[in-house]
Amino acid sequence: MGLVRGDRESATLAMQPPGSVQHVLRHPNILYRSLLPEDFVALRAAHVDLFPIDYDDSFFDKAVNGLTRIISYAAVDYSSGSEKLVGFVTARVLPLVEVDPMDRRHMGLDHSSLNGLRVVYILTLGVLPEYQRLGIATKLIDWLEDCAACMGASVVFLHVISYNQAAMLLYQKSCFRCVACMENFYCIRSGRQINPNQTRYDAYLFMKWVGEELHKPGPWEGAIAPFRHAFAQWNACLPWLCRDQLFLAGPTHVAGDSSNPLNAAVREQPSFAHHGIDQNSMFYRLFKRSH
C-alpha cells in the first residue's frame, strides 16, 4: 500500500503547503461517523488529492468495510443536504509482536515481555484543504484514541514525513511524542511529492500511550526470572496451610526476629525501591503476582 519499509501503509496528515488554502468554511455542518462502503470513491479521490503516495483499491475497500483489523472514521459535511466526505482517519489494530523491530526499539517496546500488548498504527489522516483549521483532525484523533483504549490497545503510533510541519505540530498538541527520526524511510515515485526530483524522504516516528504506560523491564529481569519461577513453583508445592501461614504471618514478625532466615527473606522482599526498581514497573507487578 504505502511506501514504508516492509510495504506497510504510511501515516501522515495530509496538509497543503502554506498559502494553498483558498477558502475556510467557518461554520460547516460536520457529522462524524464510520466510513461506509459508499465512501469508497470519495475516499480514493481524497487520498489522491492529499497524499503523494499511491494506494491500491484494496486499501480503500478494507478501509470502508473494516477488513483486516482496519478501523476508520469520517467527517462529512451535510450542509448541502447530502453528505460530502471532508476528513478521515484510517488505522490498523495489531499485536505488538507484528510491529517492525526498529519501530519497537525506538518506542522502547522491544522487550519480549511486552509482546502481548495491542497497539494501533495510524495509516492515513487527512482533511480537505477548505475544511482545515476547524479542529476536524483533532476530533478524528480524539475518536481514534478513545477507540484504541476501548479495544484494549496501549499505544497509538505513526510516521510523519519530514517536511510535514503542520502534521507534527498537530500531533504534538495532541500529546504525541516524537521518538525517532528515520532516514530515507519513504520512497515516493508518484510525481506528486513536494520535490518531484527527490524520491527519498525521512520520517519522524510519533507515539502516545492511551492505556497504562508500562516501564521497559531492565536488563536484570532475564537473570532473575529463573529464580522467580523456581520460587513460585516451590511455593505452589507447599501445603496450602503452611504456605498461607508463611507468607501471611511472616511480615508481622520481620521486625521482631531477624535471625530467622524465613523472616529475613520476607524482610528483603520490599527492598526493590532501594535498588532503583520502580514498584509500578511491569517486572515488579509480575514478581508480586508470582507470590
Short mmCIF file of C-alpha atoms in Angstrom, two decimals:
data_model
loop_
_atom_site.label_atom_id
_atom_site.label_comp_id
_atom_site.label_asym_id
_atom_site.label_seq_id
_atom_site.Cartn_x
_atom_site.Cartn_y
_atom_site.Cartn_z
CA MET A 1 0.00 0.00 0.00
CA GLY A 2 2.13 2.81 1.30
CA LEU A 3 5.80 3.25 0.72
CA VAL A 4 7.05 2.40 4.14
CA ARG A 5 9.61 -0.27 4.96
CA GLY A 6 8.10 -3.71 4.70
CA ASP A 7 5.32 -2.46 2.43
CA ARG A 8 3.42 -1.03 5.40
CA GLU A 9 0.94 1.77 4.85
CA SER A 10 2.26 5.24 5.53
CA ALA A 11 0.82 7.56 8.14
CA THR A 12 0.96 11.28 7.56
CA LEU A 13 -1.57 14.03 7.97
CA ALA A 14 -2.42 15.46 4.58
CA MET A 15 -1.86 19.19 4.80
CA GLN A 16 -1.38 21.52 1.88
CA PRO A 17 1.64 23.87 1.66
CA PRO A 18 1.20 27.29 3.33
CA GLY A 19 -0.97 29.63 1.31
CA SER A 20 -2.71 26.90 -0.65
CA VAL A 21 -5.97 27.03 1.35
CA GLN A 22 -8.18 29.36 -0.65
CA HIS A 23 -11.30 29.33 1.48
CA VAL A 24 -12.06 28.17 5.01
CA LEU A 25 -15.62 27.33 5.94
CA ARG A 26 -16.26 28.91 9.32
CA HIS A 27 -19.35 27.02 10.42
CA PRO A 28 -19.82 23.91 8.33
CA ASN A 29 -22.32 21.30 9.42
CA ILE A 30 -19.95 18.46 10.22
CA LEU A 31 -21.09 14.97 11.15
CA TYR A 32 -18.70 12.29 12.40
CA ARG A 33 -19.35 8.64 11.62
CA SER A 34 -17.64 5.46 10.50
CA LEU A 35 -16.52 5.15 6.91
CA LEU A 36 -19.13 3.35 4.82
CA PRO A 37 -18.88 1.32 1.59
CA GLU A 38 -20.49 4.20 -0.31
CA ASP A 39 -17.50 6.39 0.68
CA PHE A 40 -15.14 4.35 -1.50
CA VAL A 41 -14.96 6.74 -4.46
CA ALA A 42 -14.74 9.91 -2.36
CA LEU A 43 -12.12 8.36 -0.07
CA ARG A 44 -9.95 7.33 -3.01
CA ALA A 45 -10.24 10.78 -4.61
CA ALA A 46 -9.30 12.47 -1.32
CA HIS A 47 -6.19 10.32 -0.97
CA VAL A 48 -5.08 11.18 -4.50
CA ASP A 49 -5.57 14.89 -3.79
CA LEU A 50 -3.96 14.92 -0.36
CA PHE A 51 -1.17 12.35 -0.41
CA PRO A 52 1.89 11.90 -2.62
CA ILE A 53 1.56 8.13 -2.21
CA ASP A 54 -0.50 5.87 -4.46
CA TYR A 55 -2.76 3.40 -2.69
CA ASP A 56 -4.27 0.27 -4.20
CA ASP A 57 -8.04 -0.02 -4.43
CA SER A 58 -7.81 -2.92 -2.00
CA PHE A 59 -6.72 -0.47 0.70
CA PHE A 60 -9.86 1.65 0.26
CA ASP A 61 -12.02 -1.46 0.16
CA LYS A 62 -10.60 -2.58 3.51
CA ALA A 63 -10.97 0.91 4.98
CA VAL A 64 -14.65 1.35 4.13
CA ASN A 65 -15.54 -2.22 5.09
CA GLY A 66 -13.44 -2.54 8.23
CA LEU A 67 -11.46 -5.50 6.95
CA THR A 68 -8.10 -6.90 8.18
CA ARG A 69 -8.29 -5.13 11.54
CA ILE A 70 -8.62 -1.68 9.98
CA ILE A 71 -10.68 0.88 11.87
CA SER A 72 -11.76 4.14 10.29
CA TYR A 73 -13.75 7.27 10.96
CA ALA A 74 -15.05 10.04 8.73
CA ALA A 75 -16.05 13.68 8.91
CA VAL A 76 -18.81 14.62 6.48
CA ASP A 77 -20.40 17.96 5.63
CA TYR A 78 -24.16 17.67 5.23
CA SER A 79 -24.93 21.39 4.80
CA SER A 80 -25.90 20.89 1.16
CA GLY A 81 -28.43 18.22 2.01
CA SER A 82 -26.16 15.35 1.00
CA GLU A 83 -23.07 14.08 2.75
CA LYS A 84 -19.66 15.19 1.50
CA LEU A 85 -16.58 13.40 2.83
CA VAL A 86 -14.24 16.11 4.12
CA GLY A 87 -11.97 14.27 6.56
CA PHE A 88 -10.97 10.77 7.55
CA VAL A 89 -8.66 8.66 9.64
CA THR A 90 -7.70 5.05 8.96
CA ALA A 91 -5.72 2.87 11.34
CA ARG A 92 -4.83 -0.74 11.95
CA VAL A 93 -5.09 -2.65 15.20
CA LEU A 94 -2.31 -5.19 15.65
CA PRO A 95 -0.37 -7.05 18.32
CA LEU A 96 2.95 -5.50 19.23
CA VAL A 97 4.76 -8.62 18.07
CA GLU A 98 3.84 -7.70 14.46
CA VAL A 99 5.33 -4.20 14.67
CA ASP A 100 8.60 -3.55 12.86
CA PRO A 101 11.51 -4.28 15.26
CA MET A 102 13.08 -0.89 14.53
CA ASP A 103 9.88 0.92 15.49
CA ARG A 104 9.63 -1.14 18.66
CA ARG A 105 13.17 -0.30 19.64
CA HIS A 106 12.67 3.42 19.09
CA MET A 107 9.47 3.34 21.17
CA GLY A 108 11.14 1.40 23.97
CA LEU A 109 8.84 -1.58 23.42
CA ASP A 110 11.34 -4.13 22.14
CA HIS A 111 11.41 -6.39 25.20
CA SER A 112 9.78 -9.79 24.58
CA SER A 113 7.72 -9.49 27.77
CA LEU A 114 5.68 -6.78 26.03
CA ASN A 115 4.73 -8.92 23.01
CA GLY A 116 1.19 -9.34 24.29
CA LEU A 117 0.42 -5.63 24.05
CA ARG A 118 -2.05 -4.42 21.45
CA VAL A 119 -1.24 -1.24 19.53
CA VAL A 120 -2.85 0.97 16.89
CA TYR A 121 -0.94 2.25 13.87
CA ILE A 122 -2.35 5.31 12.10
CA LEU A 123 -2.35 4.69 8.37
CA THR A 124 -3.75 7.93 6.99
CA LEU A 125 -5.29 11.08 8.42
CA GLY A 126 -6.50 13.78 6.08
CA VAL A 127 -8.76 16.82 5.86
CA LEU A 128 -9.72 18.58 2.64
CA PRO A 129 -7.94 21.97 2.29
CA GLU A 130 -11.07 24.12 2.57
CA TYR A 131 -12.03 22.35 5.82
CA GLN A 132 -8.68 22.58 7.57
CA ARG A 133 -8.10 24.65 10.71
CA LEU A 134 -11.56 23.81 12.01
CA GLY A 135 -10.48 21.21 14.56
CA ILE A 136 -11.63 18.30 12.41
CA ALA A 137 -8.28 16.49 12.52
CA THR A 138 -8.14 16.85 16.30
CA LYS A 139 -11.61 15.34 16.67
CA LEU A 140 -10.60 12.42 14.45
CA ILE A 141 -7.51 11.82 16.58
CA ASP A 142 -9.58 12.01 19.78
CA TRP A 143 -12.01 9.45 18.40
CA LEU A 144 -9.17 7.13 17.43
CA GLU A 145 -7.58 7.36 20.87
CA ASP A 146 -10.89 6.58 22.58
CA CYS A 147 -11.49 3.69 20.21
CA ALA A 148 -7.99 2.32 20.78
CA ALA A 149 -8.39 2.49 24.56
CA CYS A 150 -11.78 0.74 24.40
CA MET A 151 -10.21 -2.04 22.33
CA GLY A 152 -7.53 -2.58 24.94
CA ALA A 153 -4.69 -1.03 22.95
CA SER A 154 -1.81 0.50 24.87
CA VAL A 155 -0.13 2.70 22.26
CA VAL A 156 -1.06 4.68 19.16
CA PHE A 157 1.83 5.41 16.80
CA LEU A 158 2.51 6.69 13.30
CA HIS A 159 5.11 8.09 10.91
CA VAL A 160 5.12 11.65 9.59
CA ILE A 161 7.09 12.65 6.52
CA SER A 162 9.89 15.06 7.44
CA TYR A 163 8.59 18.14 5.59
CA ASN A 164 5.08 17.98 7.06
CA GLN A 165 5.46 20.56 9.82
CA ALA A 166 1.70 21.04 10.20
CA ALA A 167 1.19 17.36 10.97
CA MET A 168 3.99 17.32 13.52
CA LEU A 169 2.54 20.34 15.32
CA LEU A 170 -0.89 18.73 15.35
CA TYR A 171 0.34 15.51 16.92
CA GLN A 172 2.45 17.36 19.45
CA LYS A 173 -0.62 19.35 20.50
CA SER A 174 -2.39 16.02 20.93
CA CYS A 175 0.39 14.94 23.31
CA PHE A 176 2.16 12.56 20.94
CA ARG A 177 5.91 12.28 21.45
CA CYS A 178 8.43 12.26 18.64
CA VAL A 179 10.78 9.40 19.50
CA ALA A 180 12.93 9.00 16.38
CA CYS A 181 13.94 10.35 13.01
CA MET A 182 14.22 7.55 10.46
CA GLU A 183 16.37 8.36 7.45
CA ASN A 184 15.19 7.55 3.91
CA PHE A 185 12.02 5.99 5.30
CA TYR A 186 9.78 6.93 2.37
CA CYS A 187 10.43 6.13 -1.27
CA ILE A 188 7.95 8.13 -3.36
CA ARG A 189 7.82 7.97 -7.14
CA SER A 190 4.28 9.19 -7.82
CA GLY A 191 5.45 12.61 -9.03
CA ARG A 192 3.15 14.30 -6.52
CA GLN A 193 5.81 14.65 -3.82
CA ILE A 194 6.89 18.13 -2.75
CA ASN A 195 10.07 17.81 -4.83
CA PRO A 196 9.47 15.74 -7.99
CA ASN A 197 13.22 15.21 -8.34
CA GLN A 198 13.54 13.68 -4.87
CA THR A 199 12.24 10.21 -4.08
CA ARG A 200 13.70 9.53 -0.63
CA TYR A 201 12.35 11.29 2.44
CA ASP A 202 12.96 10.92 6.16
CA ALA A 203 10.16 10.22 8.61
CA TYR A 204 9.53 11.08 12.23
CA LEU A 205 8.10 8.40 14.49
CA PHE A 206 5.42 9.61 16.92
CA MET A 207 3.78 7.63 19.71
CA LYS A 208 1.30 8.11 22.53
CA TRP A 209 0.24 5.87 25.38
CA VAL A 210 -3.55 5.52 25.55
CA GLY A 211 -3.53 2.73 28.13
CA GLU A 212 -1.46 2.23 31.26
CA GLU A 213 2.13 3.17 30.48
CA LEU A 214 4.41 0.26 31.19
CA HIS A 215 8.06 0.61 32.07
CA LYS A 216 10.54 -1.30 29.97
CA PRO A 217 11.99 -4.17 32.03
CA GLY A 218 15.61 -3.69 32.96
CA PRO A 219 18.49 -5.96 31.92
CA TRP A 220 18.30 -7.72 35.29
CA GLU A 221 14.94 -9.32 34.54
CA GLY A 222 16.44 -12.07 32.41
CA ALA A 223 18.84 -13.02 35.20
CA ILE A 224 16.28 -13.06 37.99
CA ALA A 225 13.40 -14.65 36.07
CA PRO A 226 14.55 -18.30 36.57
CA PHE A 227 14.84 -17.77 40.32
CA ARG A 228 11.42 -16.13 40.47
CA HIS A 229 9.91 -19.00 38.52
CA ALA A 230 11.60 -21.65 40.68
CA PHE A 231 10.47 -19.93 43.86
CA ALA A 232 6.90 -19.71 42.58
CA GLN A 233 6.91 -23.45 41.82
CA TRP A 234 8.31 -24.25 45.27
CA ASN A 235 5.65 -22.06 46.84
CA ALA A 236 2.93 -23.82 44.86
CA CYS A 237 4.13 -27.22 46.14
CA LEU A 238 3.81 -26.25 49.80
CA PRO A 239 0.68 -27.41 51.64
CA TRP A 240 -1.80 -24.58 51.43
CA LEU A 241 -1.97 -24.07 55.20
CA CYS A 242 1.81 -23.92 55.57
CA ARG A 243 2.12 -21.57 52.61
CA ASP A 244 -0.53 -19.19 53.91
CA GLN A 245 0.98 -19.12 57.38
CA LEU A 246 4.46 -18.48 56.00
CA PHE A 247 3.59 -15.57 53.73
CA LEU A 248 0.72 -14.06 55.65
CA ALA A 249 2.24 -14.24 59.13
CA GLY A 250 5.82 -13.68 58.04
CA PRO A 251 5.78 -9.88 57.60
CA THR A 252 4.32 -9.36 61.07
CA HIS A 253 7.45 -10.91 62.58
CA VAL A 254 10.07 -9.22 60.45
CA ALA A 255 10.91 -6.52 62.95
CA GLY A 256 10.98 -8.89 65.92
CA ASP A 257 13.13 -11.77 64.69
CA SER A 258 15.86 -11.01 62.20
CA SER A 259 17.66 -14.28 62.97
CA ASN A 260 15.02 -16.40 61.26
CA PRO A 261 16.11 -16.85 57.62
CA LEU A 262 12.50 -17.07 56.51
CA ASN A 263 11.76 -13.73 58.13
CA ALA A 264 14.94 -12.31 56.64
CA ALA A 265 13.77 -13.38 53.20
CA VAL A 266 10.42 -11.74 53.76
CA ARG A 267 12.11 -8.62 55.08
CA GLU A 268 14.19 -8.31 51.92
CA GLN A 269 11.19 -8.62 49.62
CA PRO A 270 10.04 -4.96 49.75
CA SER A 271 13.55 -3.62 49.19
CA PHE A 272 13.11 -3.07 45.43
CA ALA A 273 12.97 0.70 45.83
CA HIS A 274 16.40 0.75 47.43
CA HIS A 275 17.86 -0.84 44.30
CA GLY A 276 16.30 1.67 41.92
CA ILE A 277 13.48 -0.64 40.80
CA ASP A 278 10.19 1.10 40.13
CA GLN A 279 7.44 -0.61 42.10
CA ASN A 280 5.00 0.37 39.34
CA SER A 281 7.05 -1.44 36.71
CA MET A 282 5.80 -4.47 34.84
CA PHE A 283 8.54 -6.63 36.36
CA TYR A 284 7.65 -5.63 39.92
CA ARG A 285 3.98 -6.45 39.33
CA LEU A 286 4.85 -9.83 37.80
CA PHE A 287 7.14 -10.60 40.73
CA LYS A 288 4.46 -9.72 43.24
CA ARG A 289 1.87 -11.74 41.32
CA SER A 290 4.04 -14.87 41.44
CA HIS A 291 3.88 -14.67 45.23
#
